[in-house]
Structure formats: C-alpha cells, structure tokens
Short mmCIF file of C-alpha atoms in Angstrom, two decimals:
data_model
loop_
_atom_site.label_atom_id
_atom_site.label_comp_id
_atom_site.label_asym_id
_atom_site.label_seq_id
_atom_site.Cartn_x
_atom_site.Cartn_y
_atom_site.Cartn_z
CA MET A 1 -9.25 -32.28 15.45
CA LEU A 2 -12.48 -32.16 13.47
CA ALA A 3 -15.48 -30.41 14.93
CA HIS A 4 -18.83 -29.66 13.37
CA ALA A 5 -21.35 -27.57 15.29
CA ARG A 6 -24.85 -26.61 14.19
CA LEU A 7 -27.39 -24.07 15.25
CA ILE A 8 -30.91 -23.38 14.02
CA ALA A 9 -33.19 -20.64 15.38
CA ASP A 10 -36.78 -20.20 14.34
CA ASN A 11 -39.82 -18.14 15.22
CA PRO A 12 -42.43 -20.40 16.88
CA SER A 13 -45.23 -17.92 16.27
CA GLY A 14 -44.68 -18.31 12.55
CA THR A 15 -44.70 -15.27 10.31
CA THR A 16 -47.22 -13.24 12.29
CA GLY A 17 -44.73 -10.42 12.56
CA ARG A 18 -44.47 -10.70 16.35
CA GLN A 19 -40.89 -10.86 17.52
CA SER A 20 -40.20 -14.24 19.02
CA ALA A 21 -37.42 -16.75 18.68
CA ARG A 22 -36.25 -20.06 20.03
CA ILE A 23 -33.35 -22.35 19.44
CA LEU A 24 -34.78 -25.17 17.40
CA ARG A 25 -31.61 -27.24 17.14
CA MET A 26 -28.21 -26.86 18.64
CA ARG A 27 -25.35 -29.30 18.42
CA SER A 28 -21.91 -28.63 19.78
CA GLN A 29 -18.84 -30.68 19.12
CA ALA A 30 -15.76 -30.11 21.22
CA PRO A 31 -13.93 -27.78 21.05
CA LEU A 32 -16.73 -25.79 19.34
CA ILE A 33 -19.24 -25.31 22.14
CA LEU A 34 -22.55 -23.48 21.82
CA ARG A 35 -24.50 -22.48 24.93
CA PRO A 36 -27.85 -20.69 25.12
CA THR A 37 -27.44 -17.38 26.92
CA ARG A 38 -29.35 -14.15 27.21
CA GLN A 39 -27.71 -11.77 24.75
CA GLN A 40 -28.05 -8.02 24.75
CA PRO A 41 -28.11 -6.62 21.20
CA PRO A 42 -25.42 -4.01 20.35
CA ALA A 43 -26.47 -0.52 21.42
CA ALA A 44 -25.98 0.79 17.87
CA LEU A 45 -28.89 -1.38 16.75
CA ARG A 46 -31.46 0.35 19.00
CA HIS A 47 -33.52 1.26 15.94
CA TRP A 48 -33.94 -2.47 15.16
CA ARG A 49 -35.88 -2.75 18.44
CA LEU A 50 -34.53 -6.20 19.29
CA ASN A 51 -35.89 -7.45 22.56
CA PRO A 52 -33.53 -9.88 24.33
CA ASP A 53 -36.59 -11.64 25.80
CA HIS A 54 -37.79 -12.46 22.32
CA SER A 55 -34.42 -13.19 20.74
CA ALA A 56 -32.48 -16.43 20.74
CA GLY A 57 -29.05 -15.85 22.28
CA VAL A 58 -26.09 -18.17 22.03
CA SER A 59 -22.54 -17.98 23.35
CA LEU A 60 -19.82 -19.51 21.25
CA VAL A 61 -16.82 -21.00 22.99
CA ALA A 62 -13.97 -22.23 20.86
CA GLY A 63 -13.03 -24.44 23.80
CA ALA A 64 -9.39 -25.30 24.29
CA ALA A 65 -6.51 -23.53 22.59
CA GLY A 66 -6.98 -23.19 18.93
CA PRO A 67 -7.77 -23.58 16.20
CA LEU A 68 -4.46 -25.44 16.07
CA GLY A 69 -2.70 -26.55 12.92
CA GLY A 70 -4.54 -29.61 11.59
CA ASP A 71 -7.89 -28.61 13.14
CA HIS A 72 -10.89 -28.34 10.89
CA PHE A 73 -13.82 -26.49 12.43
CA ARG A 74 -17.17 -26.15 10.78
CA LEU A 75 -20.15 -24.20 12.05
CA ASP A 76 -23.53 -24.05 10.33
CA ILE A 77 -26.02 -21.44 11.47
CA GLU A 78 -29.55 -21.03 10.19
CA VAL A 79 -31.95 -18.27 11.13
CA ARG A 80 -35.43 -19.12 9.94
CA GLU A 81 -38.20 -16.73 8.91
CA GLY A 82 -38.91 -14.02 11.43
CA ALA A 83 -36.45 -15.23 14.09
CA VAL A 84 -33.83 -13.11 15.85
CA LEU A 85 -30.54 -14.79 16.73
CA ILE A 86 -27.61 -13.22 18.53
CA VAL A 87 -24.40 -15.28 18.59
CA ARG A 88 -21.42 -13.95 20.46
CA ALA A 89 -17.98 -15.46 21.04
CA VAL A 90 -17.12 -15.57 24.71
CA ALA A 91 -13.46 -14.71 24.20
CA ALA A 92 -10.86 -13.90 21.59
CA THR A 93 -9.62 -16.78 19.47
CA LEU A 94 -5.91 -17.46 19.36
CA VAL A 95 -4.92 -19.17 16.12
CA LEU A 96 -1.88 -21.30 16.85
CA PRO A 97 0.42 -23.54 14.84
CA GLY A 98 0.01 -27.27 15.47
CA PRO A 99 2.84 -29.65 16.26
CA HIS A 100 3.17 -30.86 12.65
CA GLY A 101 2.99 -27.59 10.71
CA LEU A 102 -0.39 -28.48 9.22
CA GLU A 103 -2.89 -25.86 8.18
CA SER A 104 -5.98 -25.23 10.30
CA ARG A 105 -9.30 -24.47 8.62
CA SER A 106 -12.53 -23.00 9.75
CA GLU A 107 -15.63 -22.96 7.65
CA ILE A 108 -18.76 -21.09 8.66
CA ASN A 109 -21.97 -21.35 6.65
CA ILE A 110 -24.81 -19.05 7.59
CA LYS A 111 -28.31 -18.73 6.18
CA VAL A 112 -30.74 -16.01 7.20
CA ALA A 113 -34.31 -16.34 5.92
CA SER A 114 -36.64 -13.50 5.04
CA GLY A 115 -37.66 -11.47 8.09
CA GLY A 116 -34.88 -13.11 10.09
CA THR A 117 -32.20 -11.16 11.94
CA LEU A 118 -28.71 -12.36 12.77
CA VAL A 119 -26.23 -10.57 14.98
CA TRP A 120 -22.98 -12.47 14.46
CA LEU A 121 -20.10 -11.51 16.74
CA PRO A 122 -17.31 -14.06 16.25
CA GLY A 123 -14.95 -11.95 18.36
CA ARG A 124 -11.33 -11.05 17.97
CA GLN A 125 -8.97 -13.45 16.20
CA ILE A 126 -5.33 -13.27 17.16
CA LEU A 127 -2.92 -14.78 14.68
CA ALA A 128 0.08 -16.28 16.42
CA GLU A 129 3.52 -16.63 14.90
CA ARG A 130 3.85 -19.55 12.48
CA CYS A 131 0.15 -20.36 12.42
CA ARG A 132 -1.25 -21.45 9.07
CA HIS A 133 -4.94 -20.86 8.88
CA GLU A 134 -7.67 -20.59 6.32
CA ALA A 135 -11.09 -19.28 7.29
CA HIS A 136 -14.08 -19.07 5.03
CA THR A 137 -17.37 -17.53 6.09
CA ARG A 138 -20.31 -17.58 3.76
CA ILE A 139 -23.53 -15.77 4.64
CA ASP A 140 -26.56 -16.22 2.38
CA MET A 141 -29.44 -13.89 3.11
CA ASP A 142 -32.94 -14.08 1.70
CA ASP A 143 -34.73 -10.93 0.60
CA GLY A 144 -35.83 -9.07 3.74
CA ALA A 145 -33.25 -10.61 6.11
CA ARG A 146 -31.09 -8.45 8.40
CA LEU A 147 -27.47 -8.87 9.41
CA PHE A 148 -24.99 -7.27 11.76
CA THR A 149 -21.50 -8.70 11.91
CA ARG A 150 -18.21 -7.51 13.34
CA GLU A 151 -14.80 -9.06 12.75
CA GLU A 152 -11.49 -8.06 14.32
CA LEU A 153 -8.15 -9.50 13.35
CA VAL A 154 -4.90 -9.03 15.28
CA LEU A 155 -1.70 -9.77 13.39
CA GLY A 156 0.51 -11.48 15.94
CA ARG A 157 0.69 -11.33 19.71
CA HIS A 158 2.86 -8.65 21.27
CA GLY A 159 6.14 -8.30 19.40
CA GLU A 160 5.37 -11.21 17.13
CA SER A 161 4.82 -11.40 13.37
CA PRO A 162 1.83 -13.43 12.24
CA GLY A 163 1.83 -16.79 10.49
CA ALA A 164 0.06 -17.14 7.14
CA VAL A 165 -3.67 -16.58 7.11
CA ARG A 166 -6.24 -16.43 4.39
CA GLN A 167 -9.63 -15.22 5.47
CA ARG A 168 -12.62 -14.75 3.21
CA LEU A 169 -16.07 -13.38 3.95
CA ARG A 170 -18.73 -13.66 1.30
CA VAL A 171 -22.25 -12.33 1.73
CA SER A 172 -25.07 -12.74 -0.73
CA TYR A 173 -28.53 -11.23 -0.59
CA ASP A 174 -31.45 -12.63 -2.53
CA GLY A 175 -29.02 -14.70 -4.58
CA VAL A 176 -26.71 -11.80 -5.54
CA ALA A 177 -23.24 -11.28 -4.03
CA ILE A 178 -23.06 -8.02 -2.07
CA TYR A 179 -19.68 -8.43 -0.36
CA ASP A 180 -16.80 -10.76 -1.06
CA GLN A 181 -13.39 -9.98 0.36
CA GLU A 182 -10.42 -12.15 1.13
CA LEU A 183 -7.51 -11.02 3.20
CA ALA A 184 -4.22 -12.86 2.84
CA VAL A 185 -1.70 -11.77 5.46
CA GLY A 186 1.39 -12.95 7.24
CA ASP A 187 4.47 -15.01 6.72
CA GLY A 188 5.14 -15.86 3.09
CA MET A 189 2.26 -13.84 1.64
CA THR A 190 3.20 -11.17 -0.93
CA GLY A 191 2.49 -7.49 -0.42
CA TRP A 192 0.28 -7.88 2.66
CA ASP A 193 2.13 -5.35 4.82
CA SER A 194 2.42 -2.82 1.97
CA SER A 195 0.73 0.56 2.10
CA ALA A 196 -2.00 -0.78 -0.22
CA VAL A 197 -3.12 -3.52 2.19
CA THR A 198 -2.26 -3.14 5.90
CA GLY A 199 0.60 -0.61 5.85
CA GLY A 200 2.18 -2.31 8.85
CA ARG A 201 -0.95 -1.90 11.02
CA ARG A 202 -1.28 -4.73 13.52
CA ALA A 203 -5.05 -4.81 13.83
CA LEU A 204 -7.82 -4.60 11.28
CA GLY A 205 -11.51 -5.02 11.43
CA SER A 206 -14.78 -4.58 9.68
CA LEU A 207 -18.44 -4.23 10.47
CA LEU A 208 -21.13 -5.13 8.00
CA ILE A 209 -24.72 -4.06 8.44
CA VAL A 210 -27.41 -5.21 6.00
CA ASP A 211 -30.87 -3.80 6.54
CA ALA A 212 -33.31 -3.43 3.67
CA GLU A 213 -35.39 -0.94 5.68
CA THR A 214 -32.66 1.64 5.26
CA GLU A 215 -33.29 1.59 1.50
CA GLU A 216 -35.96 4.20 2.11
CA GLN A 217 -33.66 6.48 4.09
CA THR A 218 -32.43 9.36 2.04
CA ASN A 219 -29.79 10.69 4.42
CA VAL A 220 -26.34 9.71 3.26
CA ILE A 221 -23.96 8.57 5.97
CA GLN A 222 -20.77 10.61 6.20
CA SER A 223 -18.04 8.30 4.95
CA LEU A 224 -15.19 9.50 7.14
CA PRO A 225 -15.71 9.89 10.87
CA ASP A 226 -14.11 13.14 12.09
CA GLY A 227 -10.75 12.69 13.74
CA ILE A 228 -10.73 8.89 13.41
CA PRO A 229 -7.72 7.68 11.40
CA ASP A 230 -7.70 4.85 8.83
CA THR A 231 -11.42 4.28 9.06
CA ALA A 232 -14.18 4.59 6.48
CA LEU A 233 -17.92 3.97 6.37
CA MET A 234 -18.77 2.64 2.93
CA GLN A 235 -22.28 2.34 1.62
CA LEU A 236 -22.05 -0.77 -0.59
CA ASP A 237 -25.63 -0.34 -1.77
CA ALA A 238 -28.81 1.18 -0.37
CA LYS A 239 -29.16 -1.52 2.27
CA THR A 240 -25.54 -2.40 3.07
CA LEU A 241 -22.97 -0.49 5.08
CA LEU A 242 -19.38 -1.53 5.61
CA ILE A 243 -17.20 0.04 8.27
CA SER A 244 -13.55 -0.76 7.71
CA SER A 245 -10.70 0.21 9.98
CA LEU A 246 -7.00 -0.43 10.63
CA ALA A 247 -5.02 0.44 13.74
CA GLU A 248 -1.72 0.03 15.52
CA ASP A 249 -3.23 -2.34 18.07
CA SER A 250 -6.46 -4.03 19.05
CA ILE A 251 -7.43 -1.40 21.62
CA MET A 252 -7.20 1.40 19.05
CA LEU A 253 -9.03 -0.75 16.53
CA THR A 254 -11.94 -1.37 18.89
CA ARG A 255 -12.11 2.35 19.63
CA GLN A 256 -12.09 3.27 15.93
CA LEU A 257 -14.73 0.71 14.95
CA ASP A 258 -16.88 1.86 17.87
CA ALA A 259 -16.55 5.46 16.69
CA GLY A 260 -17.58 4.46 13.16
CA LEU A 261 -20.50 2.50 14.55
CA ALA A 262 -21.56 5.42 16.74
CA GLN A 263 -21.70 7.60 13.65
CA TYR A 264 -23.92 5.04 11.93
CA ALA A 265 -26.16 4.79 15.00
CA ARG A 266 -26.57 8.58 15.30
CA GLN A 267 -27.54 8.82 11.67
CA ARG A 268 -30.02 5.94 11.77
CA GLN A 269 -31.62 7.07 15.00
CA ALA A 270 -32.01 10.54 13.51
CA ASP A 271 -33.70 8.91 10.49
CA HIS A 272 -36.15 7.21 12.82
CA VAL A 273 -37.02 10.43 14.58
CA GLN A 274 -37.76 12.01 11.19
CA VAL A 275 -39.98 9.09 10.18
CA MET B 1 3.94 -15.23 -27.39
CA ALA B 2 0.86 -15.35 -29.59
CA ASP B 3 0.88 -14.16 -33.18
CA ASN B 4 -1.44 -11.31 -32.30
CA ALA B 5 0.72 -9.73 -29.60
CA ALA B 6 0.50 -6.40 -31.44
CA ALA B 7 -3.14 -6.16 -30.44
CA LEU B 8 -2.19 -6.77 -26.81
CA LEU B 9 0.35 -3.94 -26.94
CA LEU B 10 -2.32 -1.68 -28.39
CA LEU B 11 -4.81 -2.46 -25.60
CA ALA B 12 -2.22 -2.16 -22.83
CA ASP B 13 -0.74 1.07 -24.14
CA GLY B 14 -1.25 4.01 -21.80
CA ARG B 15 -1.67 6.19 -24.88
CA LEU B 16 -4.96 4.47 -25.72
CA PRO B 17 -7.45 7.33 -25.27
CA ALA B 18 -9.42 5.64 -22.49
CA GLY B 19 -8.92 8.01 -19.58
CA GLY B 20 -6.42 6.00 -17.54
CA TYR B 21 -3.92 8.87 -17.37
CA ALA B 22 -6.24 10.77 -15.00
CA HIS B 23 -5.93 8.17 -12.24
CA SER B 24 -3.22 7.26 -9.75
CA GLY B 25 -4.81 4.04 -8.47
CA GLY B 26 -4.97 5.29 -4.89
CA LEU B 27 -1.35 6.46 -4.89
CA GLU B 28 -2.08 10.18 -4.49
CA ALA B 29 -4.11 9.60 -1.32
CA THR B 30 -1.49 7.14 -0.05
CA ILE B 31 1.25 9.72 -0.58
CA ARG B 32 -0.85 12.36 1.18
CA ALA B 33 -1.22 10.00 4.13
CA GLY B 34 2.58 9.74 4.22
CA ARG B 35 2.64 6.04 3.42
CA VAL B 36 4.59 6.32 0.15
CA HIS B 37 7.48 8.77 -0.08
CA ASP B 38 10.24 7.28 -2.26
CA ALA B 39 11.03 4.63 -4.86
CA ASP B 40 11.19 1.81 -2.29
CA SER B 41 7.87 2.53 -0.66
CA LEU B 42 6.39 3.02 -4.15
CA GLU B 43 7.50 -0.46 -5.17
CA LYS B 44 5.94 -1.98 -2.05
CA PHE B 45 2.71 -0.14 -2.75
CA LEU B 46 2.68 -1.39 -6.35
CA THR B 47 3.30 -4.95 -5.17
CA GLY B 48 0.41 -4.76 -2.71
CA ARG B 49 -1.84 -3.30 -5.36
CA ALA B 50 -0.87 -5.96 -7.94
CA VAL B 51 -1.62 -8.94 -5.67
CA THR B 52 -4.99 -7.54 -4.55
CA ALA B 53 -6.91 -5.17 -6.83
CA GLY B 54 -4.66 -6.19 -9.75
CA LEU B 55 -5.27 -9.93 -9.39
CA VAL B 56 -9.02 -9.48 -8.93
CA ALA B 57 -9.28 -7.17 -11.96
CA GLY B 58 -7.06 -9.54 -13.97
CA ALA B 59 -9.19 -12.57 -13.12
CA PHE B 60 -12.38 -10.71 -14.08
CA ALA B 61 -10.80 -9.55 -17.35
CA ALA B 62 -9.77 -13.16 -18.10
CA ALA B 63 -13.25 -14.44 -17.25
CA ALA B 64 -14.91 -11.73 -19.36
CA CYS B 65 -12.62 -12.53 -22.29
CA HIS B 66 -13.48 -16.22 -21.99
CA ALA B 67 -17.24 -15.57 -21.66
CA SER B 68 -17.22 -13.20 -24.62
CA THR B 69 -15.24 -15.62 -26.80
CA LYS B 70 -17.80 -18.32 -25.98
CA GLY B 71 -20.61 -15.88 -26.70
CA ASP B 72 -21.97 -16.51 -23.20
CA ARG B 73 -23.92 -13.36 -22.52
CA VAL B 74 -25.48 -14.60 -19.28
CA LEU B 75 -22.08 -15.35 -17.77
CA LEU B 76 -20.81 -11.95 -18.82
CA GLN B 77 -23.72 -10.27 -17.01
CA GLU B 78 -23.08 -12.30 -13.86
CA LEU B 79 -19.56 -10.95 -13.63
CA ASP B 80 -20.74 -7.42 -13.01
CA PRO B 81 -22.35 -7.77 -9.53
CA GLU B 82 -19.59 -10.18 -8.53
CA LEU B 83 -16.94 -7.54 -9.23
CA ASP B 84 -19.04 -4.94 -7.38
CA ALA B 85 -19.01 -7.21 -4.33
CA ARG B 86 -15.19 -7.20 -4.49
CA ILE B 87 -14.84 -3.41 -4.62
CA PRO B 88 -16.17 -2.18 -1.27
CA SER B 89 -15.24 1.48 -1.75
CA PRO B 90 -18.06 3.36 -3.55
CA ALA B 91 -15.44 5.78 -4.88
CA LEU B 92 -13.43 2.94 -6.45
CA ARG B 93 -16.56 1.38 -7.94
CA ALA B 94 -17.42 4.67 -9.59
CA VAL B 95 -13.87 4.95 -10.96
CA SER B 96 -13.99 1.40 -12.34
CA ARG B 97 -17.30 2.09 -14.09
CA SER B 98 -16.20 5.46 -15.40
CA LEU B 99 -13.00 3.94 -16.83
CA GLY B 100 -15.13 1.13 -18.26
CA ARG B 101 -17.34 3.61 -20.06
CA GLN B 102 -14.35 5.43 -21.52
CA LEU B 103 -12.69 2.20 -22.61
CA LEU B 104 -15.90 0.94 -24.19
CA ARG B 105 -16.17 4.15 -26.20
CA ALA B 106 -12.55 3.90 -27.32
CA ALA B 107 -12.70 0.17 -28.09
CA THR B 108 -15.94 0.32 -30.10
CA ALA B 109 -14.52 3.23 -32.08
CA ILE B 110 -11.20 1.60 -32.91
CA ARG B 111 -12.50 -1.95 -33.35
CA PRO B 112 -16.26 -2.13 -34.02
CA HIS B 113 -17.41 -5.60 -33.00
CA PRO B 114 -20.79 -7.14 -32.16
CA ARG B 115 -19.34 -8.46 -28.89
CA PHE B 116 -19.46 -4.94 -27.47
CA ASN B 117 -23.26 -4.91 -27.80
CA GLU B 118 -23.40 -7.48 -25.04
CA LEU B 119 -21.96 -5.03 -22.55
CA ASP B 120 -23.83 -2.61 -20.36
CA ARG B 121 -22.87 1.04 -20.85
CA THR B 122 -21.86 1.05 -17.18
CA ALA B 123 -19.72 -2.11 -17.21
CA HIS B 124 -16.58 -2.21 -15.07
CA GLN B 125 -13.26 -1.49 -16.79
CA PRO B 126 -11.74 -5.01 -16.43
CA ILE B 127 -14.88 -6.57 -17.92
CA VAL B 128 -14.80 -4.18 -20.89
CA LEU B 129 -11.12 -4.91 -21.35
CA GLY B 130 -11.78 -8.65 -21.36
CA VAL B 131 -14.41 -8.22 -24.09
CA ALA B 132 -12.12 -5.92 -26.07
CA ALA B 133 -9.38 -8.56 -25.85
CA ALA B 134 -11.86 -11.12 -27.20
CA ALA B 135 -12.72 -8.74 -30.05
CA PHE B 136 -9.04 -8.83 -31.03
CA ASP B 137 -8.96 -12.64 -30.68
CA LEU B 138 -6.66 -12.35 -27.70
CA ALA B 139 -6.60 -14.98 -24.95
CA PRO B 140 -7.83 -14.62 -21.33
CA ARG B 141 -4.24 -14.43 -20.09
CA ASP B 142 -3.57 -11.49 -22.43
CA ALA B 143 -6.58 -9.66 -21.01
CA ALA B 144 -5.37 -10.33 -17.46
CA LEU B 145 -1.86 -9.15 -18.28
CA ALA B 146 -3.09 -5.91 -19.85
CA VAL B 147 -5.17 -5.16 -16.73
CA LEU B 148 -2.32 -6.04 -14.36
CA HIS B 149 0.08 -3.87 -16.33
CA GLU B 150 -2.31 -0.93 -16.09
CA ALA B 151 -2.82 -1.59 -12.36
CA VAL B 152 0.83 -0.83 -11.63
CA ALA B 153 1.97 1.32 -14.58
CA GLY B 154 -0.71 3.94 -13.91
CA PRO B 155 0.35 4.62 -10.31
CA ALA B 156 4.09 4.34 -11.20
CA VAL B 157 3.79 7.09 -13.80
CA ALA B 158 1.64 9.15 -11.41
CA ALA B 159 4.44 8.81 -8.81
CA VAL B 160 6.80 10.66 -11.15
CA LYS B 161 4.47 13.67 -11.01
CA LEU B 162 3.40 13.35 -7.38
CA LEU B 163 6.79 12.71 -5.81
CA SER B 164 8.95 14.33 -8.51
CA LEU B 165 10.48 10.88 -8.70
CA ASP B 166 13.13 10.07 -11.25
CA PRO B 167 11.19 8.42 -14.12
CA PHE B 168 13.91 5.78 -14.41
CA SER B 169 13.49 4.68 -10.80
CA ALA B 170 9.70 4.43 -11.21
CA HIS B 171 10.20 2.27 -14.28
CA ALA B 172 12.91 0.26 -12.55
CA ALA B 173 10.28 -0.68 -9.96
CA LEU B 174 7.97 -1.73 -12.81
CA ALA B 175 10.79 -3.76 -14.35
CA ARG B 176 11.34 -5.65 -11.10
CA LEU B 177 7.60 -6.34 -10.92
CA THR B 178 7.38 -8.02 -14.33
CA PRO B 179 7.91 -11.60 -13.03
CA LEU B 180 5.17 -11.03 -10.42
CA LEU B 181 2.79 -9.66 -13.05
CA ASP B 182 3.44 -12.66 -15.29
CA GLN B 183 2.78 -15.00 -12.39
CA LEU B 184 -0.43 -13.15 -11.44
CA ALA B 185 -1.60 -13.13 -15.07
CA SER B 186 -1.18 -16.91 -15.21
CA GLU B 187 -3.07 -17.27 -11.95
CA ALA B 188 -5.83 -14.98 -13.23
CA ALA B 189 -6.03 -16.93 -16.49
CA LYS B 190 -6.56 -20.16 -14.56
CA HIS B 191 -9.82 -18.60 -13.42
CA ALA B 192 -11.06 -17.84 -16.95
CA ASP B 193 -13.80 -20.46 -16.63
CA THR B 194 -14.22 -20.41 -12.84
CA ALA B 195 -17.79 -19.82 -11.65
CA PRO B 196 -18.09 -16.05 -10.99
CA ALA B 197 -18.80 -16.64 -7.27
CA ASP B 198 -15.45 -18.41 -6.88
CA LEU B 199 -13.27 -15.83 -8.62
CA PRO B 200 -10.47 -14.31 -6.51
CA SER B 201 -11.54 -11.62 -4.04
CA ALA B 202 -8.25 -10.35 -2.59
CA GLY B 203 -9.01 -7.21 -0.62
CA ALA B 204 -6.85 -4.17 0.06
CA PRO B 205 -8.41 -2.34 3.02
CA LEU B 206 -6.01 0.61 2.97
CA LEU B 207 -6.68 1.21 -0.74
CA ASP B 208 -10.41 1.34 -0.03
CA ILE B 209 -9.98 3.77 2.84
CA ALA B 210 -7.51 5.90 0.83
CA ALA B 211 -10.01 6.08 -2.04
CA GLU B 212 -12.75 7.34 0.28
CA HIS B 213 -10.40 10.02 1.63
CA HIS B 214 -9.38 11.03 -1.86
CA ALA B 215 -12.98 11.39 -3.01
CA THR B 216 -13.60 14.01 -0.32
CA THR B 217 -10.39 15.98 -0.96
CA ASP B 218 -10.61 19.20 -2.94
CA MET B 219 -6.94 19.69 -3.75
CA ARG B 220 -5.95 16.79 -5.93
CA LEU B 221 -4.05 16.16 -9.12
CA PHE B 222 -5.62 12.81 -10.04
CA ALA B 223 -9.26 11.71 -10.13
CA SER B 224 -8.45 8.64 -8.04
#
C-alpha cells in the first residue's frame, strides 16, 4: 500500500514575533491519517512558552495495522517561519511482516523554517517478528528553528525476537549535519545485540532537542542522571542535546527517558530564573 | 594485494607512535558495566564495534583518502562535520580528535607531504588516516582496512590487560573477525566517492553511553 501524507503549518501574522499558527495544508492518505487536534506541549518545554491556543496541533494515526511488508509510507511536514506545530502519534505503531515477505518503508521529510518550532512525537514503534522495515527521517532546520523529537523503539512483542529493521534519523541545521544515526537491528543483522549496540536490551529510545537560544546558557547539563541506568544526556553542540537510553522493556525505557528529560528541564528552567 | 602493502602495514601497526595504545575503544567501561567478561563476550563486543563505529570510521577514511588523492580540499572539509554528526558522544568526539592530532603529528613527521597541509589541526582520526594513506599512494580500501583493524585490535589488546585474558584467545577472536573486516572494508571503499551526507551512519548507542560513563570515572586504566 502506498500512502503519501502532507502537512504545512504557517504563521498567519507573518514574522511579527507574535506566536500564532495555523494549518495551511493538510492531506491524509489512508492509512496515514492526519487530524487537527489541540495539543499540549511536553511539560519539559515550559521554558519555550508554547501556548496551545497559538500552536497548530495534529494527531497522526497510522490507520490500520502496519506498516506491513510491501507498504511504502511517506510523510512531508513543513513548519514555516514563526509557526509552532505539534504532531503526536495517537498510538504505538506495530511494524508487521506482509504476506509476501516484502520490505516496508517509511520516509519522513521535515523542514522547519527560521523562527519555527516543531514538536515531533512519532510514538513508540514495536518491531514484530519477521518484519522487514526501513525507516528514514530527515529533518532540515533553518538557522533559528527549534525542534523537540522523541523516538522509542521496542524490539519484538513479548517473548518475540524482532525482524530486520534499519532506521535512520538525520538532522541538519543551517545546511550542516548535526545528527545522523542509523540503527540496524534484528534478524540477520550483524552485531546488533552485542554489548556495543543494544546489549540484549529490548527497548531503546532517544530525545533530540535543538534550541539556538540555549547557546547563551553557560551551565553545562550533567551527562549522567543519578541512579538511571544506561542513559546519557549528550550535548552535541551548544544548541543540541541528545538523550539516549536503553532498557529491558518499554515501561522502563519511558521512565528513563522521562528522568533524563526532567534533568534537562530542571537545568533549563534554572537558567531562565537566572536570566 | 597492492605493491605498496608495506606502507599499509606501517600505518596499521599499533607500534606507530600515534597514541592508540592509550585507548580501549569503550571496552573498559563495558567491562565495568559487566557486559564483557570473557573471550566470547569480547568477540561479540568487537563484532558490534566493527559493524558500527568501525564501518563509519572506515567509510570516512576511504572518503578522505579519495578526496585527498583527487586534491579536493572542499570535499575533505565537508567530511569533518559529517563525522561529528555520526559521533553523538562528546567524549568519543574528543577522543577521535585527540587521536587525529597525534596521528597527524606522527604522519607529517614520518612522511612529510603537502596533502597534510589541507587538514585542520583538529581533524578526526579516520580523516587524518585517509589523508596519510593517500600520502603513501594507498587506495581508499587500504585506508578503511587500517581503520577497521585499529577499531578491533585496540580493544582486543586492551582486553588482555583489563580481563587478564589469554593473549592467544584475544587474538583468536581477531583472527575470526578478519573475513568480517575485509567485507566491511570493501563496503567502506564503495563509499569512497559517496556524497558526505550519504556516508554510512551506523550507530552504537551502548558505546556512546559507555563513553560518557567512562569520561566521568576517576579510576581507569585507559583514556577511552
């Protein structure tokens, strides 16, 4: 099944600096369904002062089961100058094998213009046994754009080993790559469950926060949250923070990522009090 | 094998005074976390490291060798931020740049060549190695192989110290990995003229996290 969905948000008041956003264009194609919804920004982003009344909110529903083998999903998202867009998946995605053993693909292309903010929450992906999936997300940010994204990957349902998955996330800022990581896990992949890659953990996730305003903050974020295993906060550059975590299961993973995020939020809110 | 294989042996030799001996490639932190404890778990760790950090470093070395041979300075400069984007751990980035600086010093001393002037003093180690390979008229695949060899030989030798492992069993693991390294070197070499944005980006999340833990540990034998 081929599906191509598109979403464009802009700021109707132009670049006056007032927070305002609307959905300029939105096209769903089954099973990729987009629906406008009021979206509350993540609590950790309080210092961004996002007002849900002046943000464009969209729910993403990856409709029926899937992606299934043979499916090719494509989603293009554009956040224009000064707009705030929050996109959140309604539920976890279960990646399943199709009837003919074909590979499924999903391709997500995102552009965030200067002064634009995107909160991209594609939700948890669960990789079923024997699935074959390739996912490529590319996020291009202009100078002065902001991004918050959170990805969680679960390797197999209960008691199951995952099919083969290749997942790549590439983020560029002002034309320069700031993050590019591919994860190749599951059946037939080499070395993926070794102690260098997943070490047999069943769930892994990452959070990426890009905010040029933090370039002026001098406080360094503590890289290892106290008492939280297999989790690190990594400052990629002055504006970019990565939180990476691995856990035995998805519940632990969510808890660990939340703990890492809470540490970030405490630090940033403290910065704001100082300013 | 090429006629100039002697130069490849020289560049890949752990005795080259370029600082590699001080690093365990994340193994020390992995052992401390209890994830590697014997020859078997060491071999798995080395395999995981080869297909991720090893392949990425190999592809960048191959691309740097190719760019330097062509005299394409702009391309060579583009490789640097692209490799940064593929090394999320700040501790590992610092290690890669520090090893790059030491290798650049060694390589310019043993083989003065104008190609080295095209490199930043802070260039990443695989990029310096690619340029050094070009200075010896080696091919991109040679550069990739040297980097891949170092990516597993360093931690394997460190394991002998860290686990009091029998040196023969550490090297037996390396011997079993040779077909994989050859295969990865060929894959890396295929990317010698790939656009920098499309070079491999295989990630190793546990290596990144281990490196961050290691950087904050006081009691340690190896720098990384």
